[in-house]
Amino acid sequence: MTVTSEDASVNTGAIAWPRESEAHVVVRRIQGKLHCWASTDRARRFDDLYNLVCDPNVLTVAWERVAGNKGARTAGVDRATVAWIASRYGVPEFLHEVRGQLRSRTFTPAPVRRVMIPKASGKLRALGIPTVTDRVVQAALKLVLEPILEADFQPVSYGFRPNRRAQDAIAEIHHFTTQSYQWVLEADIEACLDAWSHCSCRCLRV
């Protein structure tokens, strides 16, 4: 399945950057269509998603999410923060440059700044801090891929999903305890994600 700008009602060749409120409306429309297609046909293959990642509306919303994150003041290896980029270049100019690199296929992620964070157990956890540019591109990818991949998740999955939190999982456990269930199994695979080279998911070609 090819998702074109015509299908999504966006203009990927637009030069003027959209307002944040307008961008949100367009992105929600795109996400709604992607999720609908993924839900109605679980075997559907999506093509040409890269065109949507480069869309000015998607990049605008991606920037807003990165800028609104509590890590916005934290810089990557290039020492650039959200505030520095906004004051030095201006947001539209910065996003235009990012889009140009994406469309020309010259974008290359920068190395991740590695910081060791202390854990409650006394051990240290490695935290990777990407550059703001990389975070914006990652956020754009998430905006496009998430509504598709969400169609494959089970209702009982709560980890790192939109509009879900640990408290929701706890509430479901409490509910099951009222339905004669008596056992709760807790398991943890040490450094599980650190050892994964890739994960199996719906077939996508970006």
PDB file of C-alpha atoms in Angstrom:
ATOM      1  CA  MET A   1       0.000   0.000   0.000  1.00  0.00           C
ATOM      2  CA  THR A   2       1.387   3.368  -0.979  1.00  0.00           C
ATOM      3  CA  VAL A   3       0.461   6.319   1.221  1.00  0.00           C
ATOM      4  CA  THR A   4       0.755   9.393  -0.939  1.00  0.00           C
ATOM      5  CA  SER A   5       0.514  13.042  -0.005  1.00  0.00           C
ATOM      6  CA  GLU A   6      -2.748  13.112  -1.940  1.00  0.00           C
ATOM      7  CA  ASP A   7      -4.161  10.321   0.229  1.00  0.00           C
ATOM      8  CA  ALA A   8      -3.096  12.133   3.367  1.00  0.00           C
ATOM      9  CA  SER A   9      -4.289  15.539   2.170  1.00  0.00           C
ATOM     10  CA  VAL A  10      -0.935  17.168   2.726  1.00  0.00           C
ATOM     11  CA  ASN A  11       1.388  19.051   0.424  1.00  0.00           C
ATOM     12  CA  THR A  12       4.854  17.575   0.808  1.00  0.00           C
ATOM     13  CA  GLY A  13       6.251  20.126  -1.591  1.00  0.00           C
ATOM     14  CA  ALA A  14       5.132  23.061   0.526  1.00  0.00           C
ATOM     15  CA  ILE A  15       7.761  25.734   1.130  1.00  0.00           C
ATOM     16  CA  ALA A  16       5.999  27.816   3.773  1.00  0.00           C
ATOM     17  CA  TRP A  17       5.980  26.095   7.136  1.00  0.00           C
ATOM     18  CA  PRO A  18       2.543  25.485   8.654  1.00  0.00           C
ATOM     19  CA  ARG A  19       1.356  26.844  11.956  1.00  0.00           C
ATOM     20  CA  GLU A  20       1.493  24.403  14.858  1.00  0.00           C
ATOM     21  CA  SER A  21      -2.294  24.242  15.181  1.00  0.00           C
ATOM     22  CA  GLU A  22      -2.722  23.533  11.473  1.00  0.00           C
ATOM     23  CA  ALA A  23       0.080  20.957  11.523  1.00  0.00           C
ATOM     24  CA  HIS A  24      -1.583  19.067  14.369  1.00  0.00           C
ATOM     25  CA  VAL A  25      -4.827  18.786  12.417  1.00  0.00           C
ATOM     26  CA  VAL A  26      -3.066  17.446   9.326  1.00  0.00           C
ATOM     27  CA  VAL A  27      -0.921  14.995  11.296  1.00  0.00           C
ATOM     28  CA  ARG A  28      -3.947  13.645  13.181  1.00  0.00           C
ATOM     29  CA  ARG A  29      -5.655  13.101   9.816  1.00  0.00           C
ATOM     30  CA  ILE A  30      -2.621  11.244   8.487  1.00  0.00           C
ATOM     31  CA  GLN A  31      -2.356   9.115  11.610  1.00  0.00           C
ATOM     32  CA  GLY A  32      -6.056   8.335  11.551  1.00  0.00           C
ATOM     33  CA  LYS A  33      -5.875   7.034   7.987  1.00  0.00           C
ATOM     34  CA  LEU A  34      -2.741   4.998   8.639  1.00  0.00           C
ATOM     35  CA  HIS A  35      -4.232   3.394  11.737  1.00  0.00           C
ATOM     36  CA  CYS A  36      -7.510   2.667   9.961  1.00  0.00           C
ATOM     37  CA  TRP A  37      -5.743   0.962   7.068  1.00  0.00           C
ATOM     38  CA  ALA A  38      -3.521  -1.037   9.433  1.00  0.00           C
ATOM     39  CA  SER A  39      -6.480  -2.111  11.572  1.00  0.00           C
ATOM     40  CA  THR A  40      -8.742  -3.184   8.735  1.00  0.00           C
ATOM     41  CA  ASP A  41      -6.061  -5.171   6.909  1.00  0.00           C
ATOM     42  CA  ARG A  42      -3.416  -6.630   9.215  1.00  0.00           C
ATOM     43  CA  ALA A  43      -1.514  -8.056   6.239  1.00  0.00           C
ATOM     44  CA  ARG A  44      -1.272  -4.691   4.496  1.00  0.00           C
ATOM     45  CA  ARG A  45       2.175  -3.531   3.505  1.00  0.00           C
ATOM     46  CA  PHE A  46       2.859   0.183   3.635  1.00  0.00           C
ATOM     47  CA  ASP A  47       5.111   1.795   1.055  1.00  0.00           C
ATOM     48  CA  ASP A  48       6.439   5.324   0.636  1.00  0.00           C
ATOM     49  CA  LEU A  49       6.149   6.269   4.305  1.00  0.00           C
ATOM     50  CA  TYR A  50       9.398   8.207   3.980  1.00  0.00           C
ATOM     51  CA  ASN A  51       7.518  10.875   2.052  1.00  0.00           C
ATOM     52  CA  LEU A  52       5.313  11.438   5.091  1.00  0.00           C
ATOM     53  CA  VAL A  53       8.296  11.641   7.454  1.00  0.00           C
ATOM     54  CA  CYS A  54       9.594  14.532   5.313  1.00  0.00           C
ATOM     55  CA  ASP A  55       6.266  16.354   5.377  1.00  0.00           C
ATOM     56  CA  PRO A  56       6.464  19.899   6.864  1.00  0.00           C
ATOM     57  CA  ASN A  57       3.424  19.240   9.072  1.00  0.00           C
ATOM     58  CA  VAL A  58       4.967  16.091  10.527  1.00  0.00           C
ATOM     59  CA  LEU A  59       8.308  17.813  11.131  1.00  0.00           C
ATOM     60  CA  THR A  60       6.550  20.773  12.756  1.00  0.00           C
ATOM     61  CA  VAL A  61       4.725  18.533  15.228  1.00  0.00           C
ATOM     62  CA  ALA A  62       7.917  16.538  15.785  1.00  0.00           C
ATOM     63  CA  TRP A  63       9.790  19.739  16.685  1.00  0.00           C
ATOM     64  CA  GLU A  64       7.036  20.775  19.085  1.00  0.00           C
ATOM     65  CA  ARG A  65       7.233  17.422  20.873  1.00  0.00           C
ATOM     66  CA  VAL A  66      10.999  17.584  21.177  1.00  0.00           C
ATOM     67  CA  ALA A  67      10.885  21.194  22.350  1.00  0.00           C
ATOM     68  CA  GLY A  68       8.211  20.370  24.921  1.00  0.00           C
ATOM     69  CA  ASN A  69      10.113  17.416  26.324  1.00  0.00           C
ATOM     70  CA  LYS A  70      11.864  17.841  29.668  1.00  0.00           C
ATOM     71  CA  GLY A  71      15.136  16.949  27.944  1.00  0.00           C
ATOM     72  CA  ALA A  72      14.931  19.966  25.629  1.00  0.00           C
ATOM     73  CA  ARG A  73      17.646  21.708  27.639  1.00  0.00           C
ATOM     74  CA  THR A  74      19.996  18.761  27.231  1.00  0.00           C
ATOM     75  CA  ALA A  75      22.413  18.838  24.320  1.00  0.00           C
ATOM     76  CA  GLY A  76      23.844  15.973  22.317  1.00  0.00           C
ATOM     77  CA  VAL A  77      27.413  15.665  21.060  1.00  0.00           C
ATOM     78  CA  ASP A  78      27.006  18.882  19.042  1.00  0.00           C
ATOM     79  CA  ARG A  79      26.188  20.843  22.250  1.00  0.00           C
ATOM     80  CA  ALA A  80      23.105  22.359  20.590  1.00  0.00           C
ATOM     81  CA  THR A  81      19.945  22.714  22.664  1.00  0.00           C
ATOM     82  CA  VAL A  82      16.413  23.474  21.498  1.00  0.00           C
ATOM     83  CA  ALA A  83      16.679  27.064  22.732  1.00  0.00           C
ATOM     84  CA  TRP A  84      20.045  27.577  21.029  1.00  0.00           C
ATOM     85  CA  ILE A  85      18.754  26.299  17.684  1.00  0.00           C
ATOM     86  CA  ALA A  86      15.612  28.454  17.899  1.00  0.00           C
ATOM     87  CA  SER A  87      17.609  31.598  18.670  1.00  0.00           C
ATOM     88  CA  ARG A  88      20.532  30.925  16.342  1.00  0.00           C
ATOM     89  CA  TYR A  89      18.731  29.660  13.234  1.00  0.00           C
ATOM     90  CA  GLY A  90      14.988  29.992  13.809  1.00  0.00           C
ATOM     91  CA  VAL A  91      12.669  26.984  13.871  1.00  0.00           C
ATOM     92  CA  PRO A  92      11.379  27.201  10.247  1.00  0.00           C
ATOM     93  CA  GLU A  93      14.901  27.549   8.893  1.00  0.00           C
ATOM     94  CA  PHE A  94      16.150  24.645  10.996  1.00  0.00           C
ATOM     95  CA  LEU A  95      13.281  22.372   9.946  1.00  0.00           C
ATOM     96  CA  HIS A  96      13.712  23.371   6.309  1.00  0.00           C
ATOM     97  CA  GLU A  97      17.351  22.286   6.500  1.00  0.00           C
ATOM     98  CA  VAL A  98      16.435  18.983   8.177  1.00  0.00           C
ATOM     99  CA  ARG A  99      13.790  18.309   5.537  1.00  0.00           C
ATOM    100  CA  GLY A 100      16.273  19.071   2.788  1.00  0.00           C
ATOM    101  CA  GLN A 101      18.719  16.522   4.166  1.00  0.00           C
ATOM    102  CA  LEU A 102      15.978  13.922   4.499  1.00  0.00           C
ATOM    103  CA  ARG A 103      14.650  14.434   0.986  1.00  0.00           C
ATOM    104  CA  SER A 104      18.137  14.365  -0.555  1.00  0.00           C
ATOM    105  CA  ARG A 105      18.953  11.226   1.483  1.00  0.00           C
ATOM    106  CA  THR A 106      22.024  12.945   2.906  1.00  0.00           C
ATOM    107  CA  PHE A 107      20.850  12.921   6.514  1.00  0.00           C
ATOM    108  CA  THR A 108      23.187  10.982   8.794  1.00  0.00           C
ATOM    109  CA  PRO A 109      22.496  10.515  12.528  1.00  0.00           C
ATOM    110  CA  ALA A 110      25.179  11.874  14.819  1.00  0.00           C
ATOM    111  CA  PRO A 111      26.870   9.788  17.528  1.00  0.00           C
ATOM    112  CA  VAL A 112      24.888   9.553  20.760  1.00  0.00           C
ATOM    113  CA  ARG A 113      26.290  11.246  23.861  1.00  0.00           C
ATOM    114  CA  ARG A 114      26.600   8.593  26.545  1.00  0.00           C
ATOM    115  CA  VAL A 115      25.814   9.523  30.146  1.00  0.00           C
ATOM    116  CA  MET A 116      25.798   7.178  33.132  1.00  0.00           C
ATOM    117  CA  ILE A 117      22.762   7.607  35.395  1.00  0.00           C
ATOM    118  CA  PRO A 118      22.742   6.178  38.940  1.00  0.00           C
ATOM    119  CA  LYS A 119      19.981   3.654  39.697  1.00  0.00           C
ATOM    120  CA  ALA A 120      18.246   3.051  43.020  1.00  0.00           C
ATOM    121  CA  SER A 121      20.179  -0.202  43.358  1.00  0.00           C
ATOM    122  CA  GLY A 122      23.455   1.710  43.327  1.00  0.00           C
ATOM    123  CA  LYS A 123      24.348   0.558  39.827  1.00  0.00           C
ATOM    124  CA  LEU A 124      24.695   2.821  36.814  1.00  0.00           C
ATOM    125  CA  ARG A 125      22.470   2.862  33.773  1.00  0.00           C
ATOM    126  CA  ALA A 126      23.777   4.035  30.424  1.00  0.00           C
ATOM    127  CA  LEU A 127      21.690   6.814  28.883  1.00  0.00           C
ATOM    128  CA  GLY A 128      22.163   7.848  25.275  1.00  0.00           C
ATOM    129  CA  ILE A 129      21.401  11.481  24.409  1.00  0.00           C
ATOM    130  CA  PRO A 130      20.904  12.126  20.672  1.00  0.00           C
ATOM    131  CA  THR A 131      21.301  15.554  19.137  1.00  0.00           C
ATOM    132  CA  VAL A 132      18.203  17.733  18.826  1.00  0.00           C
ATOM    133  CA  THR A 133      18.256  17.168  15.066  1.00  0.00           C
ATOM    134  CA  ASP A 134      18.218  13.401  15.521  1.00  0.00           C
ATOM    135  CA  ARG A 135      15.457  13.681  18.125  1.00  0.00           C
ATOM    136  CA  VAL A 136      13.287  15.620  15.676  1.00  0.00           C
ATOM    137  CA  VAL A 137      13.796  12.993  12.969  1.00  0.00           C
ATOM    138  CA  GLN A 138      13.063  10.219  15.481  1.00  0.00           C
ATOM    139  CA  ALA A 139       9.899  12.012  16.574  1.00  0.00           C
ATOM    140  CA  ALA A 140       8.807  12.360  12.935  1.00  0.00           C
ATOM    141  CA  LEU A 141       9.355   8.642  12.381  1.00  0.00           C
ATOM    142  CA  LYS A 142       7.356   7.879  15.511  1.00  0.00           C
ATOM    143  CA  LEU A 143       4.451  10.030  14.337  1.00  0.00           C
ATOM    144  CA  VAL A 144       4.238   8.049  11.101  1.00  0.00           C
ATOM    145  CA  LEU A 145       5.018   4.523  12.355  1.00  0.00           C
ATOM    146  CA  GLU A 146       3.162   4.523  15.672  1.00  0.00           C
ATOM    147  CA  PRO A 147      -0.418   4.492  14.326  1.00  0.00           C
ATOM    148  CA  ILE A 148       0.507   1.519  12.114  1.00  0.00           C
ATOM    149  CA  LEU A 149       2.300  -0.499  14.786  1.00  0.00           C
ATOM    150  CA  GLU A 150      -0.357   0.286  17.399  1.00  0.00           C
ATOM    151  CA  ALA A 151      -2.787  -1.812  15.371  1.00  0.00           C
ATOM    152  CA  ASP A 152      -0.668  -4.895  16.135  1.00  0.00           C
ATOM    153  CA  PHE A 153      -0.426  -4.480  19.904  1.00  0.00           C
ATOM    154  CA  GLN A 154      -2.650  -6.410  22.285  1.00  0.00           C
ATOM    155  CA  PRO A 155      -4.918  -4.520  24.705  1.00  0.00           C
ATOM    156  CA  VAL A 156      -2.981  -5.997  27.638  1.00  0.00           C
ATOM    157  CA  SER A 157       0.268  -4.326  26.509  1.00  0.00           C
ATOM    158  CA  TYR A 158       1.005  -1.128  28.423  1.00  0.00           C
ATOM    159  CA  GLY A 159       4.717  -0.414  28.081  1.00  0.00           C
ATOM    160  CA  PHE A 160       5.750   2.742  26.224  1.00  0.00           C
ATOM    161  CA  ARG A 161       2.436   3.155  24.421  1.00  0.00           C
ATOM    162  CA  PRO A 162       0.451   6.374  23.894  1.00  0.00           C
ATOM    163  CA  ASN A 163      -2.172   7.196  26.516  1.00  0.00           C
ATOM    164  CA  ARG A 164      -1.065   4.252  28.684  1.00  0.00           C
ATOM    165  CA  ARG A 165       0.931   4.190  31.868  1.00  0.00           C
ATOM    166  CA  ALA A 166       2.052   1.861  34.625  1.00  0.00           C
ATOM    167  CA  GLN A 167      -0.930   2.863  36.753  1.00  0.00           C
ATOM    168  CA  ASP A 168      -3.257   1.446  34.087  1.00  0.00           C
ATOM    169  CA  ALA A 169      -1.502  -1.925  34.296  1.00  0.00           C
ATOM    170  CA  ILE A 170      -1.760  -1.841  38.091  1.00  0.00           C
ATOM    171  CA  ALA A 171      -5.474  -1.067  37.841  1.00  0.00           C
ATOM    172  CA  GLU A 172      -5.965  -4.099  35.586  1.00  0.00           C
ATOM    173  CA  ILE A 173      -4.121  -6.288  38.076  1.00  0.00           C
ATOM    174  CA  HIS A 174      -6.436  -5.045  40.813  1.00  0.00           C
ATOM    175  CA  HIS A 175      -9.380  -5.869  38.567  1.00  0.00           C
ATOM    176  CA  PHE A 176      -8.166  -9.435  38.008  1.00  0.00           C
ATOM    177  CA  THR A 177      -7.750  -9.964  41.738  1.00  0.00           C
ATOM    178  CA  THR A 178     -11.505  -9.479  42.064  1.00  0.00           C
ATOM    179  CA  GLN A 179     -12.103 -12.172  39.432  1.00  0.00           C
ATOM    180  CA  SER A 180     -10.656 -15.067  41.484  1.00  0.00           C
ATOM    181  CA  TYR A 181      -7.138 -14.748  40.069  1.00  0.00           C
ATOM    182  CA  GLN A 182      -4.591 -15.340  42.830  1.00  0.00           C
ATOM    183  CA  TRP A 183      -1.143 -15.199  41.231  1.00  0.00           C
ATOM    184  CA  VAL A 184       0.913 -12.352  39.754  1.00  0.00           C
ATOM    185  CA  LEU A 185       4.056 -13.256  37.821  1.00  0.00           C
ATOM    186  CA  GLU A 186       6.815 -10.669  37.618  1.00  0.00           C
ATOM    187  CA  ALA A 187       9.807 -11.260  35.357  1.00  0.00           C
ATOM    188  CA  ASP A 188      12.683  -9.167  34.132  1.00  0.00           C
ATOM    189  CA  ILE A 189      15.284 -10.014  31.483  1.00  0.00           C
ATOM    190  CA  GLU A 190      18.450  -8.204  32.465  1.00  0.00           C
ATOM    191  CA  ALA A 191      19.585  -5.701  29.823  1.00  0.00           C
ATOM    192  CA  CYS A 192      17.094  -7.268  27.412  1.00  0.00           C
ATOM    193  CA  LEU A 193      16.866  -4.374  24.993  1.00  0.00           C
ATOM    194  CA  ASP A 194      20.628  -3.892  25.052  1.00  0.00           C
ATOM    195  CA  ALA A 195      21.054  -7.314  23.454  1.00  0.00           C
ATOM    196  CA  TRP A 196      18.457  -6.912  20.680  1.00  0.00           C
ATOM    197  CA  SER A 197      19.841  -6.197  17.238  1.00  0.00           C
ATOM    198  CA  HIS A 198      16.350  -5.865  15.797  1.00  0.00           C
ATOM    199  CA  CYS A 199      12.750  -6.706  16.596  1.00  0.00           C
ATOM    200  CA  SER A 200      10.080  -8.427  14.542  1.00  0.00           C
ATOM    201  CA  CYS A 201       7.175  -6.238  13.523  1.00  0.00           C
ATOM    202  CA  ARG A 202       4.832  -5.498  10.657  1.00  0.00           C
ATOM    203  CA  CYS A 203       6.578  -5.431   7.287  1.00  0.00           C
ATOM    204  CA  LEU A 204       7.318  -1.789   6.490  1.00  0.00           C
ATOM    205  CA  ARG A 205       9.313  -0.230   3.715  1.00  0.00           C
ATOM    206  CA  VAL A 206      10.172   3.383   4.540  1.00  0.00           C
TER     207      VAL A 206
END
